[in-house]
Amino acid sequence: MAMTTKATEFLTRKGIPFSVHAYEYAPDGGKIGLQAAQAIGENPEAVLKTLMVKVDRKQPVCVIIPSNHKLDLKALAALFGGRNARMIAPEEAQAMTGFQVGGISPFGQTEQAPVVIAEQAMKLDHIYVNAGDRGLVVKIAPADAQRAVDAKVDLISTG
């Protein structure tokens, strides 16, 4: 597995400090974010999962929330002035972002979708976010992650 991806190149170009951490990716391991947290020995609150969502069937949004949380689709839709939100099909998410499902990063997407970070994550010293490949995460300060993609921060998930 390459330690350099489109996501890490994006962060480097932006001058954002981060470190890369690899873990054993198990495609049949169930919830990938929880699996990653266990594999790197971190609290699931600090290991964020990346979800691709569409608001009102048209506006793509990239959401990063703690791996042990559930996304509040109604709150996300309201944040973008919409009525509903749905997960994007894996094939469409891959085509849109340029990353494989299980390796989708908010950083360096082919078609950069607006990014929303769960408010809870901003209270932590650092977070782990997918680095653009299965089994690879970046450790980054939440404020740096927000600045890198001009992300919105909102209460969009529940634990």
mmCIF file of C-alpha atoms in Angstrom:
data_model
loop_
_atom_site.group_PDB
_atom_site.id
_atom_site.type_symbol
_atom_site.label_atom_id
_atom_site.label_comp_id
_atom_site.label_asym_id
_atom_site.label_seq_id
_atom_site.Cartn_x
_atom_site.Cartn_y
_atom_site.Cartn_z
ATOM 1 C CA MET A 1 0.000 0.000 0.000
ATOM 2 C CA ALA A 2 1.271 3.402 -0.968
ATOM 3 C CA MET A 3 1.708 5.890 1.860
ATOM 4 C CA THR A 4 1.225 8.702 -0.664
ATOM 5 C CA THR A 5 -2.266 9.177 -2.079
ATOM 6 C CA LYS A 6 -4.242 11.960 -3.752
ATOM 7 C CA ALA A 7 -5.420 12.895 -0.242
ATOM 8 C CA THR A 8 -1.933 13.152 1.279
ATOM 9 C CA GLU A 9 -0.676 15.071 -1.775
ATOM 10 C CA PHE A 10 -3.619 17.481 -1.375
ATOM 11 C CA LEU A 11 -2.795 18.100 2.303
ATOM 12 C CA THR A 12 0.907 18.553 1.502
ATOM 13 C CA ARG A 13 0.128 21.116 -1.230
ATOM 14 C CA LYS A 14 -2.057 23.025 1.256
ATOM 15 C CA GLY A 15 0.758 23.035 3.857
ATOM 16 C CA ILE A 16 -1.409 21.148 6.377
ATOM 17 C CA PRO A 17 0.507 19.143 9.023
ATOM 18 C CA PHE A 18 -0.501 15.472 9.291
ATOM 19 C CA SER A 19 0.929 12.002 9.795
ATOM 20 C CA VAL A 20 -0.038 8.807 7.965
ATOM 21 C CA HIS A 21 -0.987 5.588 9.777
ATOM 22 C CA ALA A 22 -1.609 2.214 8.154
ATOM 23 C CA TYR A 23 -3.766 -0.572 9.570
ATOM 24 C CA GLU A 24 -4.904 -4.001 8.449
ATOM 25 C CA TYR A 25 -8.001 -3.398 6.324
ATOM 26 C CA ALA A 26 -10.519 -6.227 6.577
ATOM 27 C CA PRO A 27 -13.236 -5.796 3.924
ATOM 28 C CA ASP A 28 -15.467 -8.294 5.718
ATOM 29 C CA GLY A 29 -14.791 -6.720 9.109
ATOM 30 C CA GLY A 30 -18.062 -4.792 9.266
ATOM 31 C CA LYS A 31 -17.982 -1.163 10.295
ATOM 32 C CA ILE A 32 -14.747 0.142 8.770
ATOM 33 C CA GLY A 33 -14.346 3.159 11.083
ATOM 34 C CA LEU A 34 -14.713 1.032 14.219
ATOM 35 C CA GLN A 35 -12.357 -1.547 12.751
ATOM 36 C CA ALA A 36 -9.791 1.181 12.012
ATOM 37 C CA ALA A 37 -10.091 2.562 15.560
ATOM 38 C CA GLN A 38 -9.438 -0.854 17.041
ATOM 39 C CA ALA A 39 -6.564 -1.561 14.628
ATOM 40 C CA ILE A 40 -4.706 1.674 15.461
ATOM 41 C CA GLY A 41 -5.620 1.562 19.162
ATOM 42 C CA GLU A 42 -7.605 4.798 19.196
ATOM 43 C CA ASN A 43 -10.904 5.873 20.699
ATOM 44 C CA PRO A 44 -13.703 5.492 18.076
ATOM 45 C CA GLU A 45 -14.700 9.123 18.791
ATOM 46 C CA ALA A 46 -11.373 10.242 17.268
ATOM 47 C CA VAL A 47 -11.509 7.978 14.193
ATOM 48 C CA LEU A 48 -13.903 9.536 11.717
ATOM 49 C CA LYS A 49 -15.781 7.739 8.988
ATOM 50 C CA THR A 50 -16.302 9.408 5.615
ATOM 51 C CA LEU A 51 -19.794 9.242 4.135
ATOM 52 C CA MET A 52 -20.981 10.519 0.773
ATOM 53 C CA VAL A 53 -24.545 11.815 0.820
ATOM 54 C CA LYS A 54 -26.903 13.650 -1.550
ATOM 55 C CA VAL A 55 -29.272 16.331 -0.277
ATOM 56 C CA ASP A 56 -32.588 16.436 -2.150
ATOM 57 C CA ARG A 57 -31.185 13.990 -4.753
ATOM 58 C CA LYS A 58 -28.870 16.625 -6.243
ATOM 59 C CA GLN A 59 -26.353 18.214 -3.841
ATOM 60 C CA PRO A 60 -23.460 15.840 -3.040
ATOM 61 C CA VAL A 61 -21.974 16.307 0.428
ATOM 62 C CA CYS A 62 -18.995 14.632 2.093
ATOM 63 C CA VAL A 63 -19.583 14.058 5.792
ATOM 64 C CA ILE A 64 -17.012 13.033 8.403
ATOM 65 C CA ILE A 65 -18.348 11.852 11.750
ATOM 66 C CA PRO A 66 -17.013 9.775 14.663
ATOM 67 C CA SER A 67 -16.969 6.088 13.685
ATOM 68 C CA ASN A 68 -19.234 5.172 16.604
ATOM 69 C CA HIS A 69 -21.907 7.736 15.640
ATOM 70 C CA LYS A 70 -24.935 7.684 13.358
ATOM 71 C CA LEU A 71 -25.466 10.416 10.781
ATOM 72 C CA ASP A 72 -28.560 12.570 11.317
ATOM 73 C CA LEU A 73 -29.756 12.812 7.703
ATOM 74 C CA LYS A 74 -32.500 15.346 8.522
ATOM 75 C CA ALA A 75 -30.026 17.682 10.260
ATOM 76 C CA LEU A 76 -27.636 17.384 7.317
ATOM 77 C CA ALA A 77 -30.387 18.152 4.796
ATOM 78 C CA ALA A 78 -31.489 21.181 6.843
ATOM 79 C CA LEU A 79 -27.906 22.473 6.933
ATOM 80 C CA PHE A 80 -28.008 22.687 3.106
ATOM 81 C CA GLY A 81 -31.566 24.026 2.951
ATOM 82 C CA GLY A 82 -32.943 20.666 1.832
ATOM 83 C CA ARG A 83 -35.726 18.390 2.951
ATOM 84 C CA ASN A 84 -34.000 15.014 2.874
ATOM 85 C CA ALA A 85 -30.641 13.341 2.447
ATOM 86 C CA ARG A 86 -29.642 9.865 1.302
ATOM 87 C CA MET A 87 -26.428 7.910 1.086
ATOM 88 C CA ILE A 88 -24.849 7.898 -2.387
ATOM 89 C CA ALA A 89 -24.487 4.485 -4.061
ATOM 90 C CA PRO A 90 -20.926 3.101 -3.759
ATOM 91 C CA GLU A 91 -20.279 3.163 -7.538
ATOM 92 C CA GLU A 92 -21.380 6.794 -7.790
ATOM 93 C CA ALA A 93 -19.325 7.778 -4.720
ATOM 94 C CA GLN A 94 -16.238 6.165 -6.258
ATOM 95 C CA ALA A 95 -16.748 7.886 -9.625
ATOM 96 C CA MET A 96 -17.362 11.262 -7.974
ATOM 97 C CA THR A 97 -14.466 11.203 -5.501
ATOM 98 C CA GLY A 98 -11.849 9.178 -7.366
ATOM 99 C CA PHE A 99 -11.418 6.955 -4.288
ATOM 100 C CA GLN A 100 -12.486 3.355 -3.643
ATOM 101 C CA VAL A 101 -15.258 2.774 -1.115
ATOM 102 C CA GLY A 102 -13.470 1.987 2.153
ATOM 103 C CA GLY A 103 -10.816 4.499 1.148
ATOM 104 C CA ILE A 104 -12.840 7.658 0.445
ATOM 105 C CA SER A 105 -11.221 10.769 1.862
ATOM 106 C CA PRO A 106 -12.619 14.295 2.127
ATOM 107 C CA PHE A 107 -9.203 15.517 0.939
ATOM 108 C CA GLY A 108 -8.278 15.557 -2.765
ATOM 109 C CA GLN A 109 -11.542 14.346 -4.273
ATOM 110 C CA THR A 110 -11.835 14.405 -8.076
ATOM 111 C CA GLU A 111 -15.028 16.495 -7.811
ATOM 112 C CA GLN A 112 -14.685 18.170 -4.416
ATOM 113 C CA ALA A 113 -18.006 17.959 -2.592
ATOM 114 C CA PRO A 114 -18.731 20.354 0.271
ATOM 115 C CA VAL A 115 -17.479 18.808 3.526
ATOM 116 C CA VAL A 116 -19.211 18.798 6.905
ATOM 117 C CA ILE A 117 -17.377 17.757 10.080
ATOM 118 C CA ALA A 118 -19.316 16.591 13.118
ATOM 119 C CA GLU A 119 -19.146 19.249 15.830
ATOM 120 C CA GLN A 120 -18.061 16.644 18.420
ATOM 121 C CA ALA A 121 -14.809 16.033 16.512
ATOM 122 C CA MET A 122 -13.731 19.669 16.829
ATOM 123 C CA LYS A 123 -13.273 19.293 20.594
ATOM 124 C CA LEU A 124 -10.500 16.699 20.197
ATOM 125 C CA ASP A 125 -6.740 17.336 20.001
ATOM 126 C CA HIS A 126 -6.492 15.236 16.846
ATOM 127 C CA ILE A 127 -8.666 13.115 14.620
ATOM 128 C CA TYR A 128 -8.002 10.283 12.187
ATOM 129 C CA VAL A 129 -9.530 10.638 8.734
ATOM 130 C CA ASN A 130 -9.293 8.321 5.740
ATOM 131 C CA ALA A 131 -6.157 9.067 3.746
ATOM 132 C CA GLY A 132 -7.488 7.988 0.357
ATOM 133 C CA ASP A 133 -6.761 4.260 0.453
ATOM 134 C CA ARG A 134 -8.163 1.275 2.279
ATOM 135 C CA GLY A 135 -6.227 0.704 5.496
ATOM 136 C CA LEU A 136 -4.724 4.196 5.601
ATOM 137 C CA VAL A 137 -5.639 7.202 7.771
ATOM 138 C CA VAL A 138 -4.152 10.626 8.440
ATOM 139 C CA LYS A 139 -3.815 11.980 11.967
ATOM 140 C CA ILE A 140 -4.676 15.667 11.796
ATOM 141 C CA ALA A 141 -5.825 18.506 14.050
ATOM 142 C CA PRO A 142 -9.586 19.061 13.572
ATOM 143 C CA ALA A 143 -9.090 22.769 12.807
ATOM 144 C CA ASP A 144 -6.527 21.856 10.116
ATOM 145 C CA ALA A 145 -8.945 19.342 8.565
ATOM 146 C CA GLN A 146 -11.641 22.015 8.530
ATOM 147 C CA ARG A 147 -9.311 24.615 6.992
ATOM 148 C CA ALA A 148 -8.005 22.209 4.314
ATOM 149 C CA VAL A 149 -11.433 21.806 2.696
ATOM 150 C CA ASP A 150 -13.243 24.862 4.088
ATOM 151 C CA ALA A 151 -15.587 22.471 5.892
ATOM 152 C CA LYS A 152 -18.773 23.398 7.701
ATOM 153 C CA VAL A 153 -19.010 22.226 11.315
ATOM 154 C CA ASP A 154 -22.378 21.205 12.689
ATOM 155 C CA LEU A 155 -24.177 18.809 14.995
ATOM 156 C CA ILE A 156 -24.975 16.174 12.346
ATOM 157 C CA SER A 157 -24.394 12.935 14.243
ATOM 158 C CA THR A 158 -25.425 11.164 17.424
ATOM 159 C CA GLY A 159 -23.451 8.723 19.518
#
